[in-house]
PDB file of C-alpha atoms in Angstrom:
ATOM      1  CA  MET A   1     183.512 -59.491 235.892  1.00  0.00           C
ATOM      2  CA  THR A   2     183.595 -56.604 233.499  1.00  0.00           C
ATOM      3  CA  PHE A   3     183.043 -56.801 229.750  1.00  0.00           C
ATOM      4  CA  ASN A   4     183.990 -54.251 227.131  1.00  0.00           C
ATOM      5  CA  VAL A   5     181.077 -53.221 224.882  1.00  0.00           C
ATOM      6  CA  LYS A   6     182.851 -50.577 222.801  1.00  0.00           C
ATOM      7  CA  ASP A   7     182.557 -52.724 219.660  1.00  0.00           C
ATOM      8  CA  LEU A   8     178.738 -52.473 219.862  1.00  0.00           C
ATOM      9  CA  GLY A   9     178.854 -48.712 219.637  1.00  0.00           C
ATOM     10  CA  ARG A  10     175.594 -46.870 220.042  1.00  0.00           C
ATOM     11  CA  SER A  11     173.887 -48.320 217.029  1.00  0.00           C
ATOM     12  CA  PRO A  12     170.696 -50.160 218.090  1.00  0.00           C
ATOM     13  CA  GLY A  13     170.542 -53.687 216.772  1.00  0.00           C
ATOM     14  CA  SER A  14     174.253 -54.484 216.939  1.00  0.00           C
ATOM     15  CA  MET A  15     174.829 -57.622 218.954  1.00  0.00           C
ATOM     16  CA  ARG A  16     177.554 -59.919 220.283  1.00  0.00           C
ATOM     17  CA  THR A  17     177.361 -63.237 222.099  1.00  0.00           C
ATOM     18  CA  ILE A  18     179.893 -64.692 224.500  1.00  0.00           C
ATOM     19  CA  GLU A  19     180.402 -68.107 226.026  1.00  0.00           C
ATOM     20  CA  GLU A  20     182.910 -67.867 228.792  1.00  0.00           C
ATOM     21  CA  HIS A  21     184.087 -69.798 231.831  1.00  0.00           C
ATOM     22  CA  VAL A  22     184.837 -67.442 234.751  1.00  0.00           C
ATOM     23  CA  PRO A  23     185.616 -68.021 238.444  1.00  0.00           C
ATOM     24  CA  ALA A  24     182.842 -67.122 240.881  1.00  0.00           C
ATOM     25  CA  PRO A  25     183.533 -64.085 243.054  1.00  0.00           C
ATOM     26  CA  LYS A  26     182.981 -64.231 246.808  1.00  0.00           C
ATOM     27  CA  ASP A  27     179.598 -63.711 248.508  1.00  0.00           C
ATOM     28  CA  PHE A  28     177.545 -65.481 245.848  1.00  0.00           C
ATOM     29  CA  GLY A  29     175.150 -66.991 248.367  1.00  0.00           C
ATOM     30  CA  VAL A  30     173.632 -66.911 251.829  1.00  0.00           C
ATOM     31  CA  ALA A  31     174.591 -68.509 255.151  1.00  0.00           C
ATOM     32  CA  LEU A  32     173.667 -72.132 254.357  1.00  0.00           C
ATOM     33  CA  ILE A  33     173.956 -72.303 250.574  1.00  0.00           C
ATOM     34  CA  GLY A  34     175.618 -70.589 247.624  1.00  0.00           C
ATOM     35  CA  VAL A  35     178.300 -70.713 244.964  1.00  0.00           C
ATOM     36  CA  GLN A  36     181.745 -71.382 246.367  1.00  0.00           C
ATOM     37  CA  GLU A  37     184.281 -68.641 245.664  1.00  0.00           C
ATOM     38  CA  GLY A  38     186.539 -69.567 242.753  1.00  0.00           C
ATOM     39  CA  SER A  39     184.301 -72.332 241.411  1.00  0.00           C
ATOM     40  CA  GLY A  40     183.533 -72.196 237.707  1.00  0.00           C
ATOM     41  CA  MET A  41     180.644 -70.264 236.224  1.00  0.00           C
ATOM     42  CA  GLU A  42     179.641 -70.923 232.623  1.00  0.00           C
ATOM     43  CA  LEU A  43     178.282 -67.742 231.056  1.00  0.00           C
ATOM     44  CA  ASP A  44     176.239 -67.817 227.854  1.00  0.00           C
ATOM     45  CA  LEU A  45     175.319 -64.161 227.271  1.00  0.00           C
ATOM     46  CA  ARG A  46     174.150 -61.864 224.519  1.00  0.00           C
ATOM     47  CA  PHE A  47     175.071 -58.164 224.517  1.00  0.00           C
ATOM     48  CA  GLU A  48     172.709 -56.103 222.404  1.00  0.00           C
ATOM     49  CA  ALA A  49     172.791 -52.353 221.784  1.00  0.00           C
ATOM     50  CA  VAL A  50     169.401 -50.656 222.218  1.00  0.00           C
ATOM     51  CA  HIS A  51     168.407 -46.972 222.324  1.00  0.00           C
ATOM     52  CA  GLU A  52     168.715 -46.730 226.127  1.00  0.00           C
ATOM     53  CA  GLY A  53     171.968 -48.677 226.515  1.00  0.00           C
ATOM     54  CA  ILE A  54     173.178 -52.292 226.384  1.00  0.00           C
ATOM     55  CA  LEU A  55     170.771 -55.156 227.039  1.00  0.00           C
ATOM     56  CA  VAL A  56     172.490 -58.213 228.529  1.00  0.00           C
ATOM     57  CA  SER A  57     170.538 -61.462 228.467  1.00  0.00           C
ATOM     58  CA  GLY A  58     171.338 -65.152 228.696  1.00  0.00           C
ATOM     59  CA  SER A  59     172.135 -67.688 231.368  1.00  0.00           C
ATOM     60  CA  ALA A  60     174.766 -68.581 233.923  1.00  0.00           C
ATOM     61  CA  ASP A  61     175.418 -72.196 234.923  1.00  0.00           C
ATOM     62  CA  VAL A  62     176.758 -72.512 238.461  1.00  0.00           C
ATOM     63  CA  GLU A  63     177.400 -75.262 240.991  1.00  0.00           C
ATOM     64  CA  ILE A  64     175.527 -74.733 244.254  1.00  0.00           C
ATOM     65  CA  THR A  65     177.005 -76.098 247.488  1.00  0.00           C
ATOM     66  CA  GLY A  66     175.827 -75.842 251.056  1.00  0.00           C
ATOM     67  CA  GLU A  67     174.216 -77.608 253.993  1.00  0.00           C
ATOM     68  CA  CYS A  68     170.771 -79.014 254.603  1.00  0.00           C
ATOM     69  CA  GLY A  69     168.837 -76.701 256.914  1.00  0.00           C
ATOM     70  CA  ARG A  70     167.385 -79.691 258.811  1.00  0.00           C
ATOM     71  CA  CYS A  71     170.169 -82.274 259.186  1.00  0.00           C
ATOM     72  CA  LEU A  72     173.285 -80.282 258.146  1.00  0.00           C
ATOM     73  CA  ASP A  73     174.292 -82.868 255.512  1.00  0.00           C
ATOM     74  CA  PRO A  74     176.179 -81.417 252.520  1.00  0.00           C
ATOM     75  CA  ILE A  75     174.195 -80.378 249.436  1.00  0.00           C
ATOM     76  CA  LYS A  76     175.651 -80.042 245.942  1.00  0.00           C
ATOM     77  CA  TYR A  77     173.837 -79.527 242.636  1.00  0.00           C
ATOM     78  CA  GLY A  78     174.084 -77.605 239.378  1.00  0.00           C
ATOM     79  CA  SER A  79     171.796 -74.702 238.566  1.00  0.00           C
ATOM     80  CA  SER A  80     171.152 -72.550 235.531  1.00  0.00           C
ATOM     81  CA  VAL A  81     169.913 -69.018 236.205  1.00  0.00           C
ATOM     82  CA  ASP A  82     168.507 -66.624 233.652  1.00  0.00           C
ATOM     83  CA  VAL A  83     170.010 -63.159 233.379  1.00  0.00           C
ATOM     84  CA  GLN A  84     168.459 -60.100 231.783  1.00  0.00           C
ATOM     85  CA  GLU A  85     169.494 -56.553 232.590  1.00  0.00           C
ATOM     86  CA  LEU A  86     169.622 -53.212 230.831  1.00  0.00           C
ATOM     87  CA  PHE A  87     172.778 -51.167 231.340  1.00  0.00           C
ATOM     88  CA  TYR A  88     171.953 -47.505 230.659  1.00  0.00           C
ATOM     89  CA  TYR A  89     174.277 -45.126 228.874  1.00  0.00           C
ATOM     90  CA  GLY A  90     175.457 -42.400 231.238  1.00  0.00           C
ATOM     91  CA  ASP A  91     173.841 -39.590 229.234  1.00  0.00           C
ATOM     92  CA  SER A  92     170.645 -41.499 228.450  1.00  0.00           C
ATOM     93  CA  GLN A  93     167.364 -39.645 228.981  1.00  0.00           C
ATOM     94  CA  TRP A  94     165.738 -42.935 230.077  1.00  0.00           C
ATOM     95  CA  ALA A  95     168.208 -43.326 232.933  1.00  0.00           C
ATOM     96  CA  ALA A  96     166.701 -40.257 234.620  1.00  0.00           C
ATOM     97  CA  GLU A  97     163.284 -41.977 234.696  1.00  0.00           C
ATOM     98  CA  VAL A  98     164.555 -45.032 236.594  1.00  0.00           C
ATOM     99  CA  GLU A  99     165.490 -44.844 240.283  1.00  0.00           C
ATOM    100  CA  GLU A 100     169.239 -44.585 240.834  1.00  0.00           C
ATOM    101  CA  GLU A 101     169.617 -47.773 242.922  1.00  0.00           C
ATOM    102  CA  GLN A 102     167.659 -49.838 240.378  1.00  0.00           C
ATOM    103  CA  GLN A 103     169.840 -49.066 237.381  1.00  0.00           C
ATOM    104  CA  HIS A 104     173.162 -50.260 236.088  1.00  0.00           C
ATOM    105  CA  ARG A 105     175.276 -48.117 233.815  1.00  0.00           C
ATOM    106  CA  VAL A 106     177.713 -48.491 230.948  1.00  0.00           C
ATOM    107  CA  GLU A 107     180.846 -46.772 232.251  1.00  0.00           C
ATOM    108  CA  ASN A 108     183.795 -46.137 229.936  1.00  0.00           C
ATOM    109  CA  ASP A 109     182.352 -48.628 227.413  1.00  0.00           C
ATOM    110  CA  VAL A 110     182.403 -51.362 230.077  1.00  0.00           C
ATOM    111  CA  VAL A 111     179.583 -53.210 231.896  1.00  0.00           C
ATOM    112  CA  ASN A 112     180.093 -54.848 235.293  1.00  0.00           C
ATOM    113  CA  LEU A 113     178.064 -58.064 235.457  1.00  0.00           C
ATOM    114  CA  GLU A 114     179.013 -59.114 238.991  1.00  0.00           C
ATOM    115  CA  PRO A 115     176.068 -57.426 240.823  1.00  0.00           C
ATOM    116  CA  VAL A 116     173.601 -58.614 238.174  1.00  0.00           C
ATOM    117  CA  LEU A 117     174.841 -62.215 238.357  1.00  0.00           C
ATOM    118  CA  ARG A 118     174.905 -62.109 242.162  1.00  0.00           C
ATOM    119  CA  ASP A 119     171.268 -60.952 242.255  1.00  0.00           C
ATOM    120  CA  ALA A 120     170.206 -63.650 239.778  1.00  0.00           C
ATOM    121  CA  VAL A 121     171.997 -66.468 241.619  1.00  0.00           C
ATOM    122  CA  VAL A 122     171.103 -65.469 245.189  1.00  0.00           C
ATOM    123  CA  THR A 123     167.411 -64.959 244.415  1.00  0.00           C
ATOM    124  CA  SER A 124     167.263 -68.419 242.810  1.00  0.00           C
ATOM    125  CA  LEU A 125     168.570 -70.146 245.966  1.00  0.00           C
ATOM    126  CA  PRO A 126     166.109 -71.967 248.238  1.00  0.00           C
ATOM    127  CA  PHE A 127     165.102 -70.087 251.390  1.00  0.00           C
ATOM    128  CA  GLN A 128     165.418 -73.245 253.509  1.00  0.00           C
ATOM    129  CA  PRO A 129     167.716 -75.695 251.682  1.00  0.00           C
ATOM    130  CA  VAL A 130     167.064 -79.387 252.352  1.00  0.00           C
ATOM    131  CA  CYS A 131     168.873 -82.504 251.166  1.00  0.00           C
ATOM    132  CA  ARG A 132     165.522 -84.248 250.553  1.00  0.00           C
ATOM    133  CA  GLU A 133     161.935 -83.055 250.923  1.00  0.00           C
ATOM    134  CA  ASP A 134     161.260 -85.763 253.535  1.00  0.00           C
ATOM    135  CA  CYS A 135     164.421 -85.052 255.575  1.00  0.00           C
ATOM    136  CA  GLN A 136     163.532 -85.412 259.265  1.00  0.00           C
ATOM    137  CA  GLY A 137     166.447 -83.355 260.540  1.00  0.00           C
ATOM    138  CA  LEU A 138     168.044 -83.449 263.979  1.00  0.00           C
ATOM    139  CA  CYS A 139     166.531 -83.826 267.454  1.00  0.00           C
ATOM    140  CA  ALA A 140     166.085 -80.402 269.030  1.00  0.00           C
ATOM    141  CA  GLU A 141     167.009 -81.778 272.466  1.00  0.00           C
ATOM    142  CA  CYS A 142     170.147 -83.828 271.841  1.00  0.00           C
ATOM    143  CA  GLY A 143     171.084 -83.351 268.158  1.00  0.00           C
ATOM    144  CA  ALA A 144     170.627 -87.008 267.172  1.00  0.00           C
ATOM    145  CA  ARG A 145     169.829 -87.689 263.497  1.00  0.00           C
ATOM    146  CA  LEU A 146     166.133 -88.569 263.360  1.00  0.00           C
ATOM    147  CA  GLU A 147     166.728 -90.426 260.080  1.00  0.00           C
ATOM    148  CA  ASP A 148     168.938 -92.951 261.904  1.00  0.00           C
ATOM    149  CA  ASP A 149     166.512 -93.431 264.831  1.00  0.00           C
ATOM    150  CA  PRO A 150     162.895 -92.916 263.658  1.00  0.00           C
ATOM    151  CA  GLY A 151     161.397 -93.708 267.103  1.00  0.00           C
ATOM    152  CA  HIS A 152     163.648 -91.203 268.876  1.00  0.00           C
ATOM    153  CA  HIS A 153     161.928 -89.063 271.508  1.00  0.00           C
ATOM    154  CA  HIS A 154     162.541 -87.511 274.921  1.00  0.00           C
ATOM    155  CA  GLU A 155     160.293 -87.583 277.970  1.00  0.00           C
ATOM    156  CA  VAL A 156     159.309 -83.982 278.503  1.00  0.00           C
ATOM    157  CA  LEU A 157     158.267 -83.042 282.029  1.00  0.00           C
ATOM    158  CA  ASP A 158     156.313 -79.902 282.613  1.00  0.00           C
ATOM    159  CA  PRO A 159     158.321 -77.933 285.218  1.00  0.00           C
ATOM    160  CA  ARG A 160     155.082 -77.152 287.059  1.00  0.00           C
ATOM    161  CA  TRP A 161     154.665 -80.873 287.829  1.00  0.00           C
ATOM    162  CA  ALA A 162     158.306 -81.474 288.810  1.00  0.00           C
ATOM    163  CA  ALA A 163     157.571 -81.310 292.561  1.00  0.00           C
ATOM    164  CA  LEU A 164     154.831 -83.906 292.205  1.00  0.00           C
ATOM    165  CA  SER A 165     157.111 -86.294 290.344  1.00  0.00           C
ATOM    166  CA  GLY A 166     159.259 -86.384 293.469  1.00  0.00           C
ATOM    167  CA  LEU A 167     156.223 -87.346 295.535  1.00  0.00           C
ATOM    168  CA  ALA A 168     155.289 -90.125 293.135  1.00  0.00           C
ATOM    169  CA  GLY A 169     158.776 -91.561 293.504  1.00  0.00           C
ATOM    170  CA  THR A 170     158.602 -91.562 297.355  1.00  0.00           C
ATOM    171  CA  ALA A 171     155.158 -93.123 297.401  1.00  0.00           C
ATOM    172  CA  GLY A 172     156.376 -96.079 295.378  1.00  0.00           C
ATOM    173  CA  SER A 173     159.465 -96.564 297.580  1.00  0.00           C
ATOM    174  CA  SER A 174     157.604 -96.649 300.928  1.00  0.00           C
ATOM    175  CA  ASP A 175     157.216 -99.810 302.958  1.00  0.00           C
ATOM    176  CA  PRO A 176     154.506-102.038 301.383  1.00  0.00           C
ATOM    177  CA  ALA A 177     153.280-103.167 304.805  1.00  0.00           C
ATOM    178  CA  LYS A 178     152.526 -99.587 305.839  1.00  0.00           C
ATOM    179  CA  SER A 179     150.726 -98.924 302.544  1.00  0.00           C
ATOM    180  CA  THR A 180     148.489-101.932 303.060  1.00  0.00           C
ATOM    181  CA  GLU A 181     147.799-100.891 306.645  1.00  0.00           C
ATOM    182  CA  SER A 182     146.762 -97.364 305.610  1.00  0.00           C
ATOM    183  CA  VAL A 183     144.474 -98.736 302.869  1.00  0.00           C
ATOM    184  CA  GLU A 184     142.777-101.037 305.429  1.00  0.00           C
ATOM    185  CA  ARG A 185     142.172 -98.078 307.770  1.00  0.00           C
ATOM    186  CA  GLU A 186     140.620 -96.045 304.997  1.00  0.00           C
ATOM    187  CA  GLU A 187     138.237 -98.908 304.147  1.00  0.00           C
ATOM    188  CA  SER A 188     136.934 -99.203 307.718  1.00  0.00           C
TER     189      SER A 188
END
């Protein structure tokens, strides 16, 4: 996703706008959600020459796809992200003042927008994507959809009481005549 900016020269104030449809590169997202590789991205950008370099600003319209973090249902929606980045000229005195990993450069009269667009899109994605705010998700025990069965629950036994649950089962299965006899003895 490189764009030639030679026509802007180094004269501050010169400007050019582009509206372009480009395919999305890979890795434009995170594990659960992102822009699918090859899907269309609508770019509406302005390239403007300034003293330090080329200022790129505008927006990118993308289609976000993924899975709900609670129920794993598919998610699909459009998003518009704002883009604004300064690409420094290689010999610019201002480039020395900015940390190396925080700056982008104009190289051979070309700017590479892929890392800038990736940063803008990925940071706009939800941390925990959900299909709906009130999505109940899946049961942690068996994976059943809680939306389909709202009263779904599991009997949880504390392992420390497991031995006693066996005793409760044998007490109920004993001979009723013997139980009555032992109760009568205790009363006397």
